[in-house]
Short mmCIF file of C-alpha atoms in Angstrom, two decimals:
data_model
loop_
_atom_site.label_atom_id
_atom_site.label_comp_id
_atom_site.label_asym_id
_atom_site.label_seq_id
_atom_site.Cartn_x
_atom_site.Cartn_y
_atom_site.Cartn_z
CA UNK A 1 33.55 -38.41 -0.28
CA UNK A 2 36.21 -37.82 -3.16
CA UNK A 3 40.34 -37.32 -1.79
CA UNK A 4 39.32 -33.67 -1.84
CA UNK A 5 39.74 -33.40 1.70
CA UNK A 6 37.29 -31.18 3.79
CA UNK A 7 40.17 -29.95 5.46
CA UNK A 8 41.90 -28.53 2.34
CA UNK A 9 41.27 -24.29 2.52
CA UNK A 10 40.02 -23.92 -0.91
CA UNK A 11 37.99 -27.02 -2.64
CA UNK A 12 39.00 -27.14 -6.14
CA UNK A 13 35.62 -28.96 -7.62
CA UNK A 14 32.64 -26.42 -8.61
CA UNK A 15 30.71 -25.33 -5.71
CA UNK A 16 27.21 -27.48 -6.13
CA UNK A 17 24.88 -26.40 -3.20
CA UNK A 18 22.16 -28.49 -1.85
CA UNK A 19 19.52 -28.14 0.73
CA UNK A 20 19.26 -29.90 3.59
CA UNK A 21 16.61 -30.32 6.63
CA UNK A 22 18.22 -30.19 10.02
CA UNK A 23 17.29 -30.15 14.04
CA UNK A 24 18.94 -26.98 15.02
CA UNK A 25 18.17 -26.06 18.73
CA UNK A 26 14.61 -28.10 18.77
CA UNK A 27 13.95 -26.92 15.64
CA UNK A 28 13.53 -28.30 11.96
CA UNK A 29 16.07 -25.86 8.99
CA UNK A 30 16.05 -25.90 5.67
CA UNK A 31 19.62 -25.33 5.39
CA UNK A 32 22.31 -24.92 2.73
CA UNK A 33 25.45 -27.68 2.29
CA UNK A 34 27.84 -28.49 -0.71
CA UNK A 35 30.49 -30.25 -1.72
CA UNK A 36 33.95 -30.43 -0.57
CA UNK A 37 32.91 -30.10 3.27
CA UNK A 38 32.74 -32.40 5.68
CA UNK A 39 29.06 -34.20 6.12
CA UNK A 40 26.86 -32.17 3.53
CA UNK A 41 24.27 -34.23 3.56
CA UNK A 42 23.28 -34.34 7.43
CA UNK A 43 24.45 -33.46 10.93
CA UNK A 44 27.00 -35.84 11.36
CA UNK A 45 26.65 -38.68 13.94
CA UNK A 46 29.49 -37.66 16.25
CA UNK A 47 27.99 -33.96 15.95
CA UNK A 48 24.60 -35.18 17.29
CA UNK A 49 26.35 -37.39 20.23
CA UNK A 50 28.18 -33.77 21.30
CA UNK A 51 24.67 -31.72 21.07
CA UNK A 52 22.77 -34.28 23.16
CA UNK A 53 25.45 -34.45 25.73
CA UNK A 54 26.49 -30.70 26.38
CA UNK A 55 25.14 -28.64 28.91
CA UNK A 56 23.60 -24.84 27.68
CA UNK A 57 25.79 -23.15 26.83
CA UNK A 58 26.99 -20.21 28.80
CA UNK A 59 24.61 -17.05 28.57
CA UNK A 60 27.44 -14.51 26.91
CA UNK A 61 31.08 -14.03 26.56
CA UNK A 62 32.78 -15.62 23.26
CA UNK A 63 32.03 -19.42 22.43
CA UNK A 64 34.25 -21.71 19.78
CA UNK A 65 33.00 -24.17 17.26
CA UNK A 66 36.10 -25.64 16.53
CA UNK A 67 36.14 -27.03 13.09
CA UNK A 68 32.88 -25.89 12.15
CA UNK A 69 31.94 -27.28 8.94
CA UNK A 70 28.30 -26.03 7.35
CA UNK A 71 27.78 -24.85 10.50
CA UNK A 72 25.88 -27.17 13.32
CA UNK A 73 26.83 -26.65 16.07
CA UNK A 74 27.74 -23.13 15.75
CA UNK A 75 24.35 -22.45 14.54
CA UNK A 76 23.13 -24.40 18.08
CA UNK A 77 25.46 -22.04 19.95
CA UNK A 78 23.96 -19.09 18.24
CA UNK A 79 20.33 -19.63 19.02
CA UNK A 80 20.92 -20.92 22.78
CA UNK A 81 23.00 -18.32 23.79
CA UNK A 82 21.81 -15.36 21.90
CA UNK A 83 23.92 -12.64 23.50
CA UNK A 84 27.35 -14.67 23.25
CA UNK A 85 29.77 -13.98 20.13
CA UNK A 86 30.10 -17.96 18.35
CA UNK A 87 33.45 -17.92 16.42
CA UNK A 88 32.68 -20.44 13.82
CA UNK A 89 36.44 -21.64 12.79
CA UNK A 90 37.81 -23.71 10.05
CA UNK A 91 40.27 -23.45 6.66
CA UNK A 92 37.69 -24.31 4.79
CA UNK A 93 36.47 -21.45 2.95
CA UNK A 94 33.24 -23.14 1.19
CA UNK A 95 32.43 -24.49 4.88
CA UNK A 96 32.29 -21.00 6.09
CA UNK A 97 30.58 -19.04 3.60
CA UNK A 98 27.74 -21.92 3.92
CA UNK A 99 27.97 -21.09 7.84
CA UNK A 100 27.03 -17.32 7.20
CA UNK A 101 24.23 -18.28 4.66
CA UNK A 102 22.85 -20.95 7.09
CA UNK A 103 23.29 -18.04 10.14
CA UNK A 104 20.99 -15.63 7.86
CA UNK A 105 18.07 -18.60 7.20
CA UNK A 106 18.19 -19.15 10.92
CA UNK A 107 18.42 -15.28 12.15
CA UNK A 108 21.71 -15.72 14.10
CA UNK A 109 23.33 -12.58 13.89
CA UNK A 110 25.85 -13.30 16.67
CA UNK A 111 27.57 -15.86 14.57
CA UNK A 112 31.66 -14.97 13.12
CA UNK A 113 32.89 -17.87 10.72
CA UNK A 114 36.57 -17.07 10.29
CA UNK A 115 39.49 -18.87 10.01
CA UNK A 116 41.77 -19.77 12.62
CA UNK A 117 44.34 -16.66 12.02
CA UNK A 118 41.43 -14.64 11.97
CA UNK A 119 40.35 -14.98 15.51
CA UNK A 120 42.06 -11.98 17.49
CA UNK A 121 45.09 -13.28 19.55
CA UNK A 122 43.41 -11.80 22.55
CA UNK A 123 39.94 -13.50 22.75
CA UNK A 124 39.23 -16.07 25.15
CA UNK A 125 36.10 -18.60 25.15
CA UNK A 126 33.59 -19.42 27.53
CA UNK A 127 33.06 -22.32 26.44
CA UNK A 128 34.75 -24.76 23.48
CA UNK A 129 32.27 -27.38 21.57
CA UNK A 130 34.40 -29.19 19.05
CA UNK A 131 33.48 -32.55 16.73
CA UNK A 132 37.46 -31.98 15.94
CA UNK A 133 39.20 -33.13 12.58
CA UNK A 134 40.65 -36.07 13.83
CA UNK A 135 41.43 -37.10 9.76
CA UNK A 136 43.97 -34.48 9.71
CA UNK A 137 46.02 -36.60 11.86
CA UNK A 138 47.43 -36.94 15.04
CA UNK A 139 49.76 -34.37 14.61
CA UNK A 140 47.83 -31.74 13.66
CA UNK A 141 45.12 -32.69 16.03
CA UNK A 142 47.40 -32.45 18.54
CA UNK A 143 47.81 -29.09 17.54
CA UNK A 144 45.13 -27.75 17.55
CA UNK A 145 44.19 -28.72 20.58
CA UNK A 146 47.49 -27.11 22.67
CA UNK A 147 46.40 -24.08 20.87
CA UNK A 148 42.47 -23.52 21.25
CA UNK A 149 42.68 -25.46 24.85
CA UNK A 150 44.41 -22.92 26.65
CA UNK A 151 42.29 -20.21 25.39
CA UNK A 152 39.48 -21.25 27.48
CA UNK A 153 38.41 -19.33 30.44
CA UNK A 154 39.56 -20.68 34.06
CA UNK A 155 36.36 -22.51 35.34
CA UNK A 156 35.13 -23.37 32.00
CA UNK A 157 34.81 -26.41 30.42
CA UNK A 158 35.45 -27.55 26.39
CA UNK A 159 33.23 -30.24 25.08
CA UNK A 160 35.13 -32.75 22.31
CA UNK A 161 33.28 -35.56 20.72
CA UNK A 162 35.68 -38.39 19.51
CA UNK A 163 34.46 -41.92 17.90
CA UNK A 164 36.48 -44.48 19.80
CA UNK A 165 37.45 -46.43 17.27
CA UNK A 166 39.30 -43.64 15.62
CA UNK A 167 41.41 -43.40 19.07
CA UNK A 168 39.30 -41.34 21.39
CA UNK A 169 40.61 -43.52 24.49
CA UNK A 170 44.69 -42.17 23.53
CA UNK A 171 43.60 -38.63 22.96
CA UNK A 172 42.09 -38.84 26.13
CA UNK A 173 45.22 -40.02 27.64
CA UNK A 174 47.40 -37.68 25.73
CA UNK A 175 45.24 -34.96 26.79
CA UNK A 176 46.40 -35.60 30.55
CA UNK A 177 49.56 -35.91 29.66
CA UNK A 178 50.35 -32.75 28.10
CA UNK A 179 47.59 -30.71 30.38
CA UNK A 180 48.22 -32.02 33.63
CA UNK A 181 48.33 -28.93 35.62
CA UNK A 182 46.15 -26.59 33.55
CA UNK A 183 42.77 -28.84 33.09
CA UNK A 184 40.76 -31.90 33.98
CA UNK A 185 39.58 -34.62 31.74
CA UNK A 186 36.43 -36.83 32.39
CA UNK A 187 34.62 -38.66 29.87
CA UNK A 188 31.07 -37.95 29.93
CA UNK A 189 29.23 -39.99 28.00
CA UNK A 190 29.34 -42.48 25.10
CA UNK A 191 26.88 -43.60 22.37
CA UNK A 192 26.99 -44.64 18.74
CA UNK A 193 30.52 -45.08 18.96
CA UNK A 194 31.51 -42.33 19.92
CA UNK A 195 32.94 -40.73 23.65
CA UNK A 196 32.47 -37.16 24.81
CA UNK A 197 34.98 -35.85 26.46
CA UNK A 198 35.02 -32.55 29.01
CA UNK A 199 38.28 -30.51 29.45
CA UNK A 200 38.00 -28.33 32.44
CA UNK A 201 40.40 -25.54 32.86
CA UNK A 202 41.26 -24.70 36.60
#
């Protein structure tokens, strides 16, 4: 991948889509990527440690892809829990308008890729499924987690998948150190490198 980080909110190289075949929910997509997101050429390794290690999701309410890229794992959340609103969120503009094409191929009409100031101040999540940006920094990361965290619904759990090399052991820690009263922590599994992590809120 060029500099042209996936994180950035508006790419600045041309817009060259590709087609992709992808397991979505047990089945096989032909699905659209491009340029200037993160993983366009296949689901992601950390992304298929998280979807082999989450639970169904719940059966309604609103569910968050956090950092949603071309669309994954919002597009798994979208066909398992068919009467649930999926808020597909990231700054990356190109990432979400390949979410909404790839929702149309698979039917998913439950699916709202936004960015982060567009989700409604008010909305709350059943559940949280995040492969989060951890390139952005710790900082940032950091951030986005006090925000999106607290948003969850008491009783319900968030699902992060973190490679441990890139420090998935500290988050963890830092996790219950700034959340000690609100949530629990328990790493749930770990494979290809990478540790899945579930943040219950009480």
């Amino acid at each position: 991948m060029s500099n042209e980080h996936y994180f950035a909110s508006s790419p600045e190289s041309e817009l060259k889509l590709r087609t992709i075949h992808a397991r979505i929910a047990g089945r096989v997509y032909e699905l659209q990527t491009a340029n200037g997101i993160f993983s366009p050429e296949h689901i992601d390794a950390g992304t298929q440690v998280l979807l082999a290690n989450v639970p169904q999701p719940p059966p309604g309410g609103n569910v968050l892809d956090l950092g949603t890229g071309w669309g994954p794992i919002a597009l798994t959340l979208a066909i398992e829990s068919p009467r649930s609103t999926v808020w597909a969120v990231d700054v990356n503009e190109r990432a979400l308008d390949l979410v909404r094409r790839n929702a149309e191929i698979v039917g998913a009409t439950n699916i709202r890729a936004v960015t982060p100031d567009q989700v409604p101040d008010d909305v709350t999540f059943t559940t949280i499924w995040s492969n989060p940006l951890i390139r952005v920094g710790k900082n940032e990361l950091h951030g986005l987690l006090e925000k999106w965290l607290p948003r969850l619904d008491a009783a319900s759990d968030g699902w992060l998948v973190v490679q441990r090399n890139l420090g998935s052991d500290s988050l963890h820690r830092w996790l219950q150190a700034t959340f000690p009263d609100d949530f629990t922590f328990v790493r749930t599994a770990t494979n290809k490198g990478y540790r899945v992590l579930r943040a219950r809120k009480k």
